Amino acid sequence: MGLSTFIVGLLPSYASAGIIAPLILIALRLLQGLALGRRITVVPRPYVAEHAPQGRRGYWTAWIQTTATLGLFLSLIVILIVRKAVGEDAFTAWGWRIPYLVSIIRSASRSISVCG
């Protein structure tokens, strides 16, 4: 998921690449959705449910869905900060790429923490 997010920041514009640019964007967004769906539903939920205290499984598994929402809010904050830092015109022209490119830092730190 992190790699596809990063690649969105590297996509060529429609003016330079034509129809292939939006097609690549759709493919990358599809990969992001599939990766997020797997990460939220398949992998952690059974593990958390099995190890949660008796009578608290719903509470603990609900945090998995909540963290996805918190990630959305965090991304909106990053976008607002970048938008204010570079200005409206620059954000529209090239600044929208910055949050996508910076996301590789979070993805790399996540990979390092998981792989140990």
Short mmCIF file of N, CA and C in Angstrom, two decimals:
data_model
loop_
_atom_site.label_atom_id
_atom_site.label_comp_id
_atom_site.label_asym_id
_atom_site.label_seq_id
_atom_site.Cartn_x
_atom_site.Cartn_y
_atom_site.Cartn_z
N MET A 1 0.82 -1.18 0.00
CA MET A 1 0.00 0.00 0.00
C MET A 1 0.87 1.25 0.00
N GLY A 2 1.93 1.24 0.78
CA GLY A 2 2.80 2.41 0.87
C GLY A 2 3.50 2.71 -0.44
N LEU A 3 3.92 1.68 -1.14
CA LEU A 3 4.61 1.89 -2.41
C LEU A 3 3.66 2.46 -3.46
N SER A 4 2.44 1.97 -3.51
CA SER A 4 1.49 2.50 -4.49
C SER A 4 1.13 3.95 -4.16
N THR A 5 1.07 4.29 -2.88
CA THR A 5 0.81 5.67 -2.49
C THR A 5 1.96 6.57 -2.93
N PHE A 6 3.18 6.13 -2.71
CA PHE A 6 4.36 6.90 -3.11
C PHE A 6 4.39 7.11 -4.63
N ILE A 7 4.07 6.07 -5.38
CA ILE A 7 4.11 6.15 -6.84
C ILE A 7 3.09 7.16 -7.38
N VAL A 8 1.97 7.35 -6.66
CA VAL A 8 0.99 8.36 -7.09
C VAL A 8 1.67 9.73 -7.18
N GLY A 9 2.57 10.02 -6.25
CA GLY A 9 3.29 11.29 -6.28
C GLY A 9 4.25 11.43 -7.45
N LEU A 10 4.60 10.33 -8.08
CA LEU A 10 5.52 10.34 -9.21
C LEU A 10 4.82 10.27 -10.57
N LEU A 11 3.51 10.16 -10.56
CA LEU A 11 2.77 10.00 -11.82
C LEU A 11 2.99 11.19 -12.77
N PRO A 12 3.10 10.90 -14.04
CA PRO A 12 3.16 12.00 -15.02
C PRO A 12 1.77 12.64 -15.16
N SER A 13 1.75 13.84 -15.67
CA SER A 13 0.47 14.52 -15.86
C SER A 13 -0.23 13.99 -17.12
N TYR A 14 -1.49 14.31 -17.24
CA TYR A 14 -2.24 13.92 -18.43
C TYR A 14 -1.65 14.61 -19.66
N ALA A 15 -1.17 15.84 -19.48
CA ALA A 15 -0.60 16.58 -20.60
C ALA A 15 0.65 15.91 -21.15
N SER A 16 1.44 15.27 -20.27
CA SER A 16 2.67 14.66 -20.76
C SER A 16 2.53 13.18 -21.11
N ALA A 17 1.59 12.48 -20.49
CA ALA A 17 1.49 11.04 -20.72
C ALA A 17 0.20 10.61 -21.40
N GLY A 18 -0.76 11.50 -21.48
CA GLY A 18 -2.01 11.15 -22.13
C GLY A 18 -2.89 10.26 -21.26
N ILE A 19 -3.65 9.41 -21.87
CA ILE A 19 -4.64 8.57 -21.20
C ILE A 19 -4.01 7.57 -20.23
N ILE A 20 -2.75 7.26 -20.42
CA ILE A 20 -2.09 6.28 -19.55
C ILE A 20 -1.98 6.79 -18.11
N ALA A 21 -1.84 8.10 -17.92
CA ALA A 21 -1.69 8.67 -16.56
C ALA A 21 -2.92 8.37 -15.69
N PRO A 22 -4.15 8.67 -16.13
CA PRO A 22 -5.29 8.33 -15.28
C PRO A 22 -5.50 6.82 -15.12
N LEU A 23 -5.12 6.05 -16.13
CA LEU A 23 -5.25 4.59 -16.01
C LEU A 23 -4.30 4.05 -14.94
N ILE A 24 -3.08 4.58 -14.91
CA ILE A 24 -2.13 4.17 -13.86
C ILE A 24 -2.65 4.60 -12.50
N LEU A 25 -3.21 5.80 -12.41
CA LEU A 25 -3.77 6.28 -11.15
C LEU A 25 -4.88 5.36 -10.65
N ILE A 26 -5.76 4.94 -11.54
CA ILE A 26 -6.84 4.02 -11.15
C ILE A 26 -6.27 2.70 -10.65
N ALA A 27 -5.27 2.19 -11.34
CA ALA A 27 -4.65 0.93 -10.91
C ALA A 27 -3.99 1.07 -9.54
N LEU A 28 -3.31 2.17 -9.31
CA LEU A 28 -2.66 2.39 -8.02
C LEU A 28 -3.68 2.55 -6.89
N ARG A 29 -4.76 3.26 -7.16
CA ARG A 29 -5.81 3.42 -6.15
C ARG A 29 -6.48 2.08 -5.85
N LEU A 30 -6.64 1.25 -6.86
CA LEU A 30 -7.19 -0.08 -6.66
C LEU A 30 -6.26 -0.90 -5.76
N LEU A 31 -4.96 -0.83 -6.01
CA LEU A 31 -4.00 -1.53 -5.15
C LEU A 31 -4.06 -1.01 -3.71
N GLN A 32 -4.19 0.29 -3.54
CA GLN A 32 -4.30 0.86 -2.21
C GLN A 32 -5.54 0.32 -1.49
N GLY A 33 -6.65 0.30 -2.17
CA GLY A 33 -7.89 -0.20 -1.57
C GLY A 33 -7.80 -1.66 -1.19
N LEU A 34 -7.23 -2.46 -2.06
CA LEU A 34 -7.09 -3.88 -1.75
C LEU A 34 -6.15 -4.11 -0.58
N ALA A 35 -5.06 -3.35 -0.54
CA ALA A 35 -4.10 -3.49 0.56
C ALA A 35 -4.72 -3.05 1.88
N LEU A 36 -5.45 -1.95 1.86
CA LEU A 36 -6.09 -1.47 3.09
C LEU A 36 -7.15 -2.45 3.55
N GLY A 37 -7.94 -2.95 2.63
CA GLY A 37 -8.97 -3.93 3.00
C GLY A 37 -8.37 -5.17 3.64
N ARG A 38 -7.27 -5.62 3.12
CA ARG A 38 -6.59 -6.79 3.69
C ARG A 38 -6.02 -6.46 5.06
N ARG A 39 -5.42 -5.29 5.17
CA ARG A 39 -4.77 -4.92 6.43
C ARG A 39 -5.80 -4.72 7.54
N ILE A 40 -6.96 -4.19 7.22
CA ILE A 40 -7.95 -3.90 8.25
C ILE A 40 -8.77 -5.13 8.60
N THR A 41 -9.17 -5.92 7.62
CA THR A 41 -10.13 -6.98 7.89
C THR A 41 -9.51 -8.37 8.08
N VAL A 42 -8.57 -8.71 7.26
CA VAL A 42 -8.08 -10.09 7.25
C VAL A 42 -7.02 -10.36 8.31
N VAL A 43 -6.02 -9.52 8.36
CA VAL A 43 -4.85 -9.83 9.18
C VAL A 43 -5.08 -9.61 10.68
N PRO A 44 -5.39 -8.39 11.14
CA PRO A 44 -5.36 -8.17 12.59
C PRO A 44 -6.61 -8.58 13.35
N ARG A 45 -7.77 -8.54 12.72
CA ARG A 45 -9.00 -8.75 13.47
C ARG A 45 -9.07 -10.10 14.17
N PRO A 46 -8.79 -11.21 13.50
CA PRO A 46 -8.83 -12.49 14.23
C PRO A 46 -7.78 -12.55 15.35
N TYR A 47 -6.61 -12.02 15.12
CA TYR A 47 -5.56 -12.03 16.13
C TYR A 47 -6.00 -11.23 17.36
N VAL A 48 -6.52 -10.05 17.14
CA VAL A 48 -6.96 -9.21 18.25
C VAL A 48 -8.13 -9.85 18.97
N ALA A 49 -9.07 -10.41 18.22
CA ALA A 49 -10.24 -11.04 18.84
C ALA A 49 -9.84 -12.24 19.69
N GLU A 50 -8.87 -13.00 19.25
CA GLU A 50 -8.44 -14.17 20.01
C GLU A 50 -7.71 -13.80 21.29
N HIS A 51 -7.03 -12.67 21.29
CA HIS A 51 -6.21 -12.31 22.44
C HIS A 51 -6.83 -11.22 23.31
N ALA A 52 -8.02 -10.78 22.97
CA ALA A 52 -8.70 -9.76 23.77
C ALA A 52 -9.26 -10.38 25.05
N PRO A 53 -9.35 -9.58 26.10
CA PRO A 53 -9.95 -10.10 27.34
C PRO A 53 -11.40 -10.53 27.10
N GLN A 54 -11.83 -11.51 27.84
CA GLN A 54 -13.20 -12.02 27.72
C GLN A 54 -14.19 -10.87 27.93
N GLY A 55 -15.16 -10.78 27.05
CA GLY A 55 -16.18 -9.75 27.15
C GLY A 55 -15.75 -8.40 26.58
N ARG A 56 -14.54 -8.28 26.06
CA ARG A 56 -14.02 -7.02 25.52
C ARG A 56 -13.60 -7.14 24.05
N ARG A 57 -13.97 -8.22 23.38
CA ARG A 57 -13.54 -8.44 21.99
C ARG A 57 -14.05 -7.35 21.06
N GLY A 58 -15.30 -6.98 21.21
CA GLY A 58 -15.87 -5.93 20.36
C GLY A 58 -15.14 -4.60 20.53
N TYR A 59 -14.83 -4.27 21.77
CA TYR A 59 -14.12 -3.03 22.05
C TYR A 59 -12.74 -3.02 21.39
N TRP A 60 -12.00 -4.10 21.55
CA TRP A 60 -10.64 -4.16 21.02
C TRP A 60 -10.62 -4.25 19.49
N THR A 61 -11.53 -5.00 18.91
CA THR A 61 -11.53 -5.08 17.44
C THR A 61 -12.06 -3.80 16.81
N ALA A 62 -12.87 -3.03 17.52
CA ALA A 62 -13.34 -1.75 16.99
C ALA A 62 -12.19 -0.77 16.80
N TRP A 63 -11.14 -0.90 17.58
CA TRP A 63 -9.99 -0.01 17.43
C TRP A 63 -9.31 -0.17 16.09
N ILE A 64 -9.41 -1.34 15.49
CA ILE A 64 -8.81 -1.56 14.17
C ILE A 64 -9.47 -0.63 13.14
N GLN A 65 -10.79 -0.56 13.16
CA GLN A 65 -11.50 0.32 12.24
C GLN A 65 -11.27 1.79 12.59
N THR A 66 -11.18 2.09 13.86
CA THR A 66 -10.97 3.47 14.29
C THR A 66 -9.63 4.01 13.82
N THR A 67 -8.60 3.17 13.82
CA THR A 67 -7.29 3.65 13.39
C THR A 67 -7.29 4.03 11.91
N ALA A 68 -8.10 3.39 11.09
CA ALA A 68 -8.19 3.77 9.68
C ALA A 68 -8.78 5.18 9.56
N THR A 69 -9.77 5.48 10.37
CA THR A 69 -10.36 6.82 10.38
C THR A 69 -9.36 7.85 10.89
N LEU A 70 -8.59 7.50 11.91
CA LEU A 70 -7.57 8.41 12.42
C LEU A 70 -6.51 8.69 11.35
N GLY A 71 -6.17 7.68 10.57
CA GLY A 71 -5.24 7.88 9.46
C GLY A 71 -5.77 8.86 8.43
N LEU A 72 -7.07 8.80 8.16
CA LEU A 72 -7.69 9.74 7.23
C LEU A 72 -7.57 11.17 7.77
N PHE A 73 -7.88 11.37 9.04
CA PHE A 73 -7.76 12.70 9.63
C PHE A 73 -6.32 13.20 9.62
N LEU A 74 -5.38 12.33 9.91
CA LEU A 74 -3.97 12.72 9.88
C LEU A 74 -3.56 13.14 8.47
N SER A 75 -4.01 12.41 7.47
CA SER A 75 -3.67 12.78 6.09
C SER A 75 -4.28 14.13 5.71
N LEU A 76 -5.48 14.42 6.19
CA LEU A 76 -6.08 15.73 5.91
C LEU A 76 -5.29 16.85 6.56
N ILE A 77 -4.77 16.62 7.75
CA ILE A 77 -3.94 17.62 8.43
C ILE A 77 -2.66 17.87 7.64
N VAL A 78 -2.04 16.80 7.16
CA VAL A 78 -0.82 16.94 6.36
C VAL A 78 -1.11 17.74 5.09
N ILE A 79 -2.22 17.45 4.44
CA ILE A 79 -2.59 18.17 3.22
C ILE A 79 -2.81 19.65 3.52
N LEU A 80 -3.49 19.96 4.61
CA LEU A 80 -3.71 21.37 4.97
C LEU A 80 -2.39 22.09 5.25
N ILE A 81 -1.48 21.43 5.93
CA ILE A 81 -0.17 22.03 6.23
C ILE A 81 0.60 22.30 4.94
N VAL A 82 0.63 21.33 4.05
CA VAL A 82 1.34 21.50 2.77
C VAL A 82 0.69 22.59 1.94
N ARG A 83 -0.62 22.61 1.92
CA ARG A 83 -1.34 23.61 1.13
C ARG A 83 -1.02 25.03 1.62
N LYS A 84 -0.99 25.20 2.93
CA LYS A 84 -0.66 26.52 3.49
C LYS A 84 0.81 26.86 3.26
N ALA A 85 1.69 25.87 3.32
CA ALA A 85 3.12 26.12 3.18
C ALA A 85 3.52 26.52 1.76
N VAL A 86 2.93 25.89 0.76
CA VAL A 86 3.35 26.16 -0.62
C VAL A 86 2.43 27.14 -1.34
N GLY A 87 1.26 27.41 -0.82
CA GLY A 87 0.31 28.30 -1.48
C GLY A 87 -0.64 27.54 -2.40
N GLU A 88 -1.76 28.19 -2.67
CA GLU A 88 -2.81 27.53 -3.47
C GLU A 88 -2.36 27.19 -4.89
N ASP A 89 -1.74 28.14 -5.56
CA ASP A 89 -1.33 27.91 -6.96
C ASP A 89 -0.28 26.81 -7.06
N ALA A 90 0.71 26.87 -6.18
CA ALA A 90 1.77 25.84 -6.21
C ALA A 90 1.21 24.49 -5.81
N PHE A 91 0.27 24.48 -4.85
CA PHE A 91 -0.32 23.20 -4.44
C PHE A 91 -1.07 22.57 -5.61
N THR A 92 -1.80 23.36 -6.35
CA THR A 92 -2.54 22.85 -7.49
C THR A 92 -1.59 22.35 -8.59
N ALA A 93 -0.50 23.07 -8.79
CA ALA A 93 0.44 22.70 -9.86
C ALA A 93 1.28 21.48 -9.51
N TRP A 94 1.93 21.47 -8.34
CA TRP A 94 2.85 20.38 -8.00
C TRP A 94 2.82 20.00 -6.52
N GLY A 95 2.32 20.86 -5.67
CA GLY A 95 2.36 20.62 -4.23
C GLY A 95 1.51 19.45 -3.76
N TRP A 96 0.51 19.08 -4.53
CA TRP A 96 -0.33 17.94 -4.15
C TRP A 96 0.48 16.65 -4.11
N ARG A 97 1.62 16.63 -4.78
CA ARG A 97 2.47 15.44 -4.81
C ARG A 97 3.23 15.22 -3.49
N ILE A 98 3.48 16.29 -2.76
CA ILE A 98 4.31 16.21 -1.55
C ILE A 98 3.78 15.21 -0.53
N PRO A 99 2.49 15.25 -0.15
CA PRO A 99 2.03 14.25 0.84
C PRO A 99 2.21 12.81 0.37
N TYR A 100 2.03 12.57 -0.93
CA TYR A 100 2.23 11.22 -1.46
C TYR A 100 3.69 10.80 -1.36
N LEU A 101 4.59 11.71 -1.68
CA LEU A 101 6.01 11.39 -1.64
C LEU A 101 6.52 11.23 -0.21
N VAL A 102 6.01 12.05 0.71
CA VAL A 102 6.44 11.97 2.11
C VAL A 102 5.91 10.68 2.76
N SER A 103 4.86 10.12 2.21
CA SER A 103 4.27 8.90 2.79
C SER A 103 5.26 7.73 2.81
N ILE A 104 6.30 7.79 1.99
CA ILE A 104 7.27 6.70 1.97
C ILE A 104 8.01 6.61 3.30
N ILE A 105 8.15 7.73 4.01
CA ILE A 105 8.80 7.72 5.32
C ILE A 105 7.99 6.88 6.29
N ARG A 106 6.69 7.10 6.31
CA ARG A 106 5.81 6.33 7.19
C ARG A 106 5.80 4.86 6.80
N SER A 107 5.78 4.59 5.52
CA SER A 107 5.77 3.21 5.06
C SER A 107 7.07 2.50 5.41
N ALA A 108 8.18 3.19 5.26
CA ALA A 108 9.48 2.59 5.58
C ALA A 108 9.58 2.34 7.09
N SER A 109 9.12 3.28 7.90
CA SER A 109 9.18 3.07 9.35
C SER A 109 8.27 1.93 9.77
N ARG A 110 7.14 1.79 9.13
CA ARG A 110 6.23 0.67 9.42
C ARG A 110 6.89 -0.66 9.03
N SER A 111 7.51 -0.69 7.87
CA SER A 111 8.17 -1.92 7.43
C SER A 111 9.31 -2.31 8.36
N ILE A 112 10.07 -1.32 8.80
CA ILE A 112 11.17 -1.60 9.73
C ILE A 112 10.66 -2.11 11.07
N SER A 113 9.56 -1.52 11.56
CA SER A 113 9.03 -1.95 12.85
C SER A 113 8.42 -3.35 12.78
N VAL A 114 7.82 -3.70 11.65
CA VAL A 114 7.21 -5.03 11.50
C VAL A 114 8.28 -6.10 11.27
N CYS A 115 9.24 -5.78 10.41
CA CYS A 115 10.27 -6.76 10.08
C CYS A 115 11.34 -6.87 11.16
N GLY A 116 11.40 -5.88 12.02
CA GLY A 116 12.27 -5.94 13.17
C GLY A 116 13.66 -5.58 12.92
#
